[in-house]
Short mmCIF file of C-alpha atoms in Angstrom, two decimals:
data_model
loop_
_atom_site.label_atom_id
_atom_site.label_comp_id
_atom_site.label_asym_id
_atom_site.label_seq_id
_atom_site.Cartn_x
_atom_site.Cartn_y
_atom_site.Cartn_z
CA UNK A 15 99.18 43.35 80.60
CA UNK A 16 98.64 40.45 82.97
CA UNK A 17 95.85 41.24 85.42
CA UNK A 18 98.10 40.11 88.30
CA UNK A 19 100.69 42.77 87.37
CA UNK A 20 98.34 45.74 87.10
CA UNK A 21 98.48 46.58 90.80
CA UNK A 22 102.19 45.87 91.30
CA UNK A 23 103.71 49.26 92.26
CA UNK A 24 107.45 48.57 92.34
CA UNK A 25 108.02 47.32 88.82
CA UNK A 26 105.13 47.08 86.36
CA UNK A 27 103.35 50.28 87.34
CA UNK A 28 106.60 52.15 86.77
CA UNK A 29 107.09 50.48 83.37
CA UNK A 30 103.48 51.35 82.53
CA UNK A 31 104.06 54.95 83.62
CA UNK A 32 106.93 55.26 81.16
CA UNK A 33 104.84 53.75 78.38
CA UNK A 34 101.93 56.12 79.00
CA UNK A 35 104.28 59.10 79.10
CA UNK A 36 105.76 58.11 75.73
CA UNK A 37 102.26 57.69 74.27
CA UNK A 38 101.27 61.14 75.50
CA UNK A 39 104.35 62.67 73.90
CA UNK A 40 103.14 61.32 70.54
CA UNK A 41 99.47 62.16 71.16
CA UNK A 42 98.72 58.43 71.00
CA UNK A 43 95.79 56.96 72.86
CA UNK A 44 96.31 53.77 74.84
CA UNK A 45 94.03 51.05 76.17
CA UNK A 46 95.12 48.52 78.80
CA UNK A 47 93.67 45.04 78.34
CA UNK A 48 94.29 41.78 80.20
CA UNK A 49 93.77 38.85 77.83
CA UNK A 50 92.56 35.59 79.33
CA UNK A 51 95.39 33.12 79.83
CA UNK A 52 93.09 30.43 78.47
CA UNK A 53 92.42 31.90 75.02
CA UNK A 54 92.01 28.76 72.87
CA UNK A 55 88.73 29.06 70.92
CA UNK A 56 89.80 28.85 67.27
CA UNK A 57 86.29 29.67 66.05
CA UNK A 58 86.46 33.15 67.55
CA UNK A 59 88.44 35.88 65.78
CA UNK A 60 91.68 36.79 67.55
CA UNK A 61 90.41 40.35 68.08
CA UNK A 62 87.26 39.14 69.83
CA UNK A 63 89.14 36.48 71.79
CA UNK A 64 91.78 38.90 73.10
CA UNK A 65 89.76 42.09 73.74
CA UNK A 66 86.14 41.97 72.52
CA UNK A 67 85.37 45.57 73.58
CA UNK A 68 88.42 47.17 71.95
CA UNK A 69 88.00 49.28 68.80
CA UNK A 70 90.42 47.24 66.72
CA UNK A 71 90.02 49.50 63.68
CA UNK A 72 91.96 52.16 65.59
CA UNK A 73 94.61 49.80 66.97
CA UNK A 74 97.99 50.62 65.40
CA UNK A 75 100.04 48.17 67.43
CA UNK A 76 100.32 46.06 70.58
CA UNK A 77 102.77 46.21 73.49
CA UNK A 78 102.81 43.04 75.60
CA UNK A 79 104.01 43.74 79.13
CA UNK A 80 105.37 40.66 80.88
CA UNK A 81 104.96 36.94 80.28
CA UNK A 82 102.01 35.35 78.51
CA UNK A 83 101.62 31.77 77.23
CA UNK A 84 102.68 31.16 73.65
CA UNK A 85 99.04 30.45 72.68
CA UNK A 86 98.00 33.97 73.74
CA UNK A 87 100.92 35.54 71.89
CA UNK A 88 100.01 33.56 68.78
CA UNK A 89 96.47 34.92 68.85
CA UNK A 90 97.84 38.43 69.25
CA UNK A 91 100.06 37.95 66.19
CA UNK A 92 97.01 36.78 64.20
CA UNK A 93 95.52 40.28 64.52
CA UNK A 94 98.15 41.47 62.03
CA UNK A 95 99.23 44.35 64.27
CA UNK A 96 102.92 44.89 65.09
CA UNK A 97 103.81 43.50 68.53
CA UNK A 98 106.48 44.59 71.00
CA UNK A 99 107.34 42.26 73.91
CA UNK A 100 108.46 43.93 77.15
CA UNK A 101 110.57 41.92 79.64
CA UNK A 102 109.68 38.64 77.95
CA UNK A 103 111.26 36.73 75.09
CA UNK A 104 109.51 34.41 72.66
CA UNK A 105 111.90 33.19 69.95
CA UNK A 106 109.09 31.52 67.98
CA UNK A 107 107.31 34.85 67.54
CA UNK A 108 108.67 37.26 64.93
CA UNK A 109 108.51 40.49 66.92
CA UNK A 110 110.71 43.05 68.65
CA UNK A 111 111.70 42.64 72.29
CA UNK A 112 112.64 45.27 74.88
CA UNK A 113 114.22 44.02 78.11
CA UNK A 114 116.70 44.82 80.82
CA UNK A 115 120.11 43.22 80.47
CA UNK A 116 119.45 40.71 83.24
CA UNK A 117 122.60 38.77 82.38
CA UNK A 118 124.64 41.92 82.99
CA UNK A 119 122.81 42.49 86.28
CA UNK A 120 123.79 39.02 87.50
CA UNK A 121 127.40 39.48 86.42
CA UNK A 122 127.51 42.86 88.18
CA UNK A 123 126.34 41.62 91.59
CA UNK A 124 128.66 38.62 91.52
CA UNK A 125 131.73 40.60 90.48
CA UNK A 126 130.98 43.20 93.13
CA UNK A 127 130.83 40.55 95.87
CA UNK A 128 134.06 39.03 94.59
CA UNK A 129 135.68 42.46 94.86
CA UNK A 130 134.49 42.56 98.49
CA UNK A 131 136.44 39.31 99.14
CA UNK A 132 133.36 37.21 99.81
CA UNK A 133 134.12 33.48 100.02
CA UNK A 134 130.69 31.88 100.36
CA UNK A 135 127.93 33.35 98.18
CA UNK A 136 124.29 32.34 98.45
CA UNK A 137 121.58 33.08 95.88
CA UNK A 138 117.87 33.15 96.77
CA UNK A 139 115.68 32.77 93.68
CA UNK A 140 112.53 31.20 92.27
CA UNK A 141 113.52 29.24 89.18
CA UNK A 142 110.06 28.86 87.73
CA UNK A 143 108.73 32.38 88.19
CA UNK A 144 110.32 34.53 85.49
CA UNK A 145 112.80 34.33 82.65
CA UNK A 146 114.53 37.41 84.11
CA UNK A 147 115.31 35.45 87.30
CA UNK A 148 116.89 32.66 85.26
CA UNK A 149 118.96 35.14 83.25
CA UNK A 150 120.26 36.82 86.42
CA UNK A 151 121.26 33.44 87.82
CA UNK A 152 123.16 32.61 84.62
CA UNK A 153 124.99 35.94 84.88
CA UNK A 154 125.99 35.22 88.47
CA UNK A 155 127.30 31.77 87.58
CA UNK A 156 129.13 33.18 84.55
CA UNK A 157 130.91 35.77 86.68
CA UNK A 158 131.86 33.26 89.38
CA UNK A 159 133.14 30.69 86.90
CA UNK A 160 134.88 32.87 84.35
CA UNK A 161 135.65 36.25 85.90
CA UNK A 162 137.13 35.06 89.18
CA UNK A 163 140.76 35.95 88.53
CA UNK A 164 142.15 35.40 92.05
CA UNK A 165 143.08 31.70 91.86
CA UNK A 166 144.57 31.80 95.38
CA UNK A 167 141.09 32.03 96.88
CA UNK A 168 138.26 29.54 96.69
CA UNK A 169 134.74 30.93 96.43
CA UNK A 170 131.76 28.63 96.94
CA UNK A 171 128.32 29.26 95.49
CA UNK A 172 125.00 27.81 96.62
CA UNK A 173 121.47 28.40 95.41
CA UNK A 174 118.25 28.28 97.42
CA UNK A 175 115.18 27.89 95.23
CA UNK A 176 112.12 29.24 97.05
CA UNK A 177 108.38 29.56 96.33
CA UNK A 178 108.47 33.35 96.05
CA UNK A 179 104.71 33.90 96.13
CA UNK A 180 104.46 31.89 99.36
CA UNK A 181 105.53 34.06 102.29
CA UNK A 182 106.49 31.00 104.33
CA UNK A 183 109.78 30.69 102.44
CA UNK A 184 111.47 33.17 104.79
CA UNK A 185 110.92 31.10 107.93
CA UNK A 186 111.71 27.84 106.12
CA UNK A 187 115.02 29.17 104.85
CA UNK A 188 115.82 30.62 108.28
CA UNK A 189 115.44 27.16 109.82
CA UNK A 190 117.79 25.71 107.22
CA UNK A 191 120.43 28.36 107.85
CA UNK A 192 120.21 28.02 111.63
CA UNK A 193 120.99 24.32 111.31
CA UNK A 194 124.10 24.97 109.21
CA UNK A 195 127.59 25.20 110.76
CA UNK A 196 128.79 28.79 110.98
CA UNK A 197 131.67 28.18 108.59
CA UNK A 198 129.27 26.94 105.89
CA UNK A 199 126.80 29.81 106.03
CA UNK A 200 127.11 32.35 103.20
CA UNK A 201 129.03 35.50 104.02
CA UNK A 202 127.15 37.21 101.18
CA UNK A 203 123.56 36.87 99.99
CA UNK A 204 122.09 37.76 96.59
CA UNK A 205 118.34 38.24 96.33
CA UNK A 206 117.31 37.68 92.72
CA UNK A 207 115.19 40.80 93.23
CA UNK A 208 115.10 43.52 95.88
CA UNK A 209 111.94 42.24 97.54
CA UNK A 210 113.57 38.88 98.28
CA UNK A 211 116.79 40.58 99.42
CA UNK A 212 114.92 42.95 101.77
CA UNK A 213 112.76 40.21 103.28
CA UNK A 214 115.80 38.04 103.89
CA UNK A 215 117.93 40.86 105.32
CA UNK A 216 115.21 41.66 107.85
CA UNK A 217 114.92 37.97 108.76
CA UNK A 218 118.68 37.72 109.27
CA UNK A 219 118.48 40.66 111.65
CA UNK A 220 115.72 38.90 113.61
CA UNK A 221 118.06 35.89 113.85
CA UNK A 222 120.80 38.09 115.31
CA UNK A 223 122.86 38.13 112.10
CA UNK A 224 123.87 41.70 111.35
CA UNK A 225 124.22 43.25 107.91
CA UNK A 226 126.85 44.17 106.82
CA UNK A 227 128.89 43.16 109.90
CA UNK A 228 128.21 39.43 109.74
CA UNK A 229 127.25 39.08 106.08
CA UNK A 230 126.53 41.20 103.02
CA UNK A 231 123.17 41.39 101.24
CA UNK A 232 122.58 42.65 97.70
CA UNK A 233 119.53 42.76 95.44
CA UNK A 234 118.52 43.58 91.87
CA UNK A 235 115.81 46.14 90.92
CA UNK A 236 116.41 49.34 92.94
CA UNK A 237 112.86 49.61 94.27
CA UNK A 238 111.97 52.66 96.35
CA UNK A 239 112.10 50.74 99.65
CA UNK A 240 115.72 49.70 98.99
CA UNK A 241 116.99 53.16 99.90
CA UNK A 242 114.83 53.47 103.04
CA UNK A 243 115.61 50.04 104.51
CA UNK A 244 117.92 49.67 107.49
CA UNK A 245 120.63 49.42 106.34
CA UNK A 246 119.96 50.76 102.83
CA UNK A 247 120.17 47.93 100.32
CA UNK A 248 122.97 47.67 97.79
CA UNK A 249 121.32 46.83 94.48
CA UNK A 250 121.46 47.01 90.70
CA UNK A 251 119.25 49.66 89.11
CA UNK A 252 116.82 48.65 86.38
CA UNK A 253 115.47 51.54 84.31
CA UNK A 254 111.76 50.77 84.61
CA UNK A 255 110.20 53.96 83.24
CA UNK A 256 112.72 53.96 80.40
CA UNK A 257 111.73 50.36 79.58
CA UNK A 258 108.17 51.49 78.91
CA UNK A 259 109.31 54.52 76.93
CA UNK A 260 111.65 52.43 74.80
CA UNK A 261 108.84 49.98 74.03
CA UNK A 262 106.75 52.78 72.53
CA UNK A 263 109.75 53.96 70.53
CA UNK A 264 110.18 50.43 69.20
CA UNK A 265 106.50 50.25 68.26
CA UNK A 266 106.72 53.54 66.37
CA UNK A 267 109.77 52.28 64.48
CA UNK A 268 108.02 49.02 63.62
CA UNK A 269 104.95 50.90 62.33
CA UNK A 270 107.11 53.20 60.20
CA UNK A 271 109.50 50.47 59.00
CA UNK A 272 107.46 47.24 58.95
CA UNK A 273 109.87 45.19 56.84
CA UNK A 274 113.06 45.67 58.88
CA UNK A 275 114.64 42.75 60.81
CA UNK A 276 113.30 42.19 64.30
CA UNK A 277 115.30 43.69 67.16
CA UNK A 278 116.13 42.67 70.72
CA UNK A 279 117.03 45.75 72.79
CA UNK A 280 118.66 45.35 76.19
CA UNK A 281 118.77 48.31 78.58
CA UNK A 282 121.99 48.38 80.57
CA UNK A 283 122.03 48.16 84.38
CA UNK A 284 123.93 50.13 87.03
CA UNK A 285 125.31 49.10 90.43
CA UNK A 286 124.01 51.21 93.36
CA UNK A 287 126.37 50.61 96.33
CA UNK A 288 124.77 51.23 99.73
CA UNK A 289 125.42 50.11 103.29
CA UNK A 290 124.19 46.50 103.12
CA UNK A 291 127.16 45.37 101.05
#
């Protein structure tokens, strides 16, 4: 698990909770390690390079939570243990993958906004941050381009790519929107995750733009704060605890059936309509 994700409460801690629960059900022990992103020393054994203090003789398998560079994943594979990737895909690595169906999540939010007769849809995302963000964007574009059956109406789509980790993006985007003519501003906003959607909805309110009266806002994740925001945020639910549980199930299957073809499992998503859209 990436060290940066270990304290993240809304997503990775919930995935981890599901994984630990599934381990406990099987009376499996677990150890959480955070491999260095710069593991490159070929003279060191992969076990020592990844986790020098781990008792590798008792390690039955590895679950990789989140994104790691290909070099790190290669060293993990050199340990000879079965590997399960969670919320990350690496086609050059022969291992099982457990993810949310982010493409479906993007299609869902876009089709929902189309059903609400939105004409100008804006997406706020960070292209370089996560593969899941890119997959959600593809789903949105797919829905707008191929599932828009009402040919009598024209729906425009615009993307704003922001530096998500930099909190200044909110004020910078607000300045851009304030300088736009009213008839060009989106009447619906998609945050590529709930945190972005919530930050932007609150900023819109500061600017005197009401949700849902003046525009709709929708996110993806269904974090706890989505239901307590004002107004409560419409979102797409991702089954975080189940993601961790399913990863342990996949690891058990791989241990018991080591020669079977690798699998990619996508957990389906669910729209949660609330008052923001």
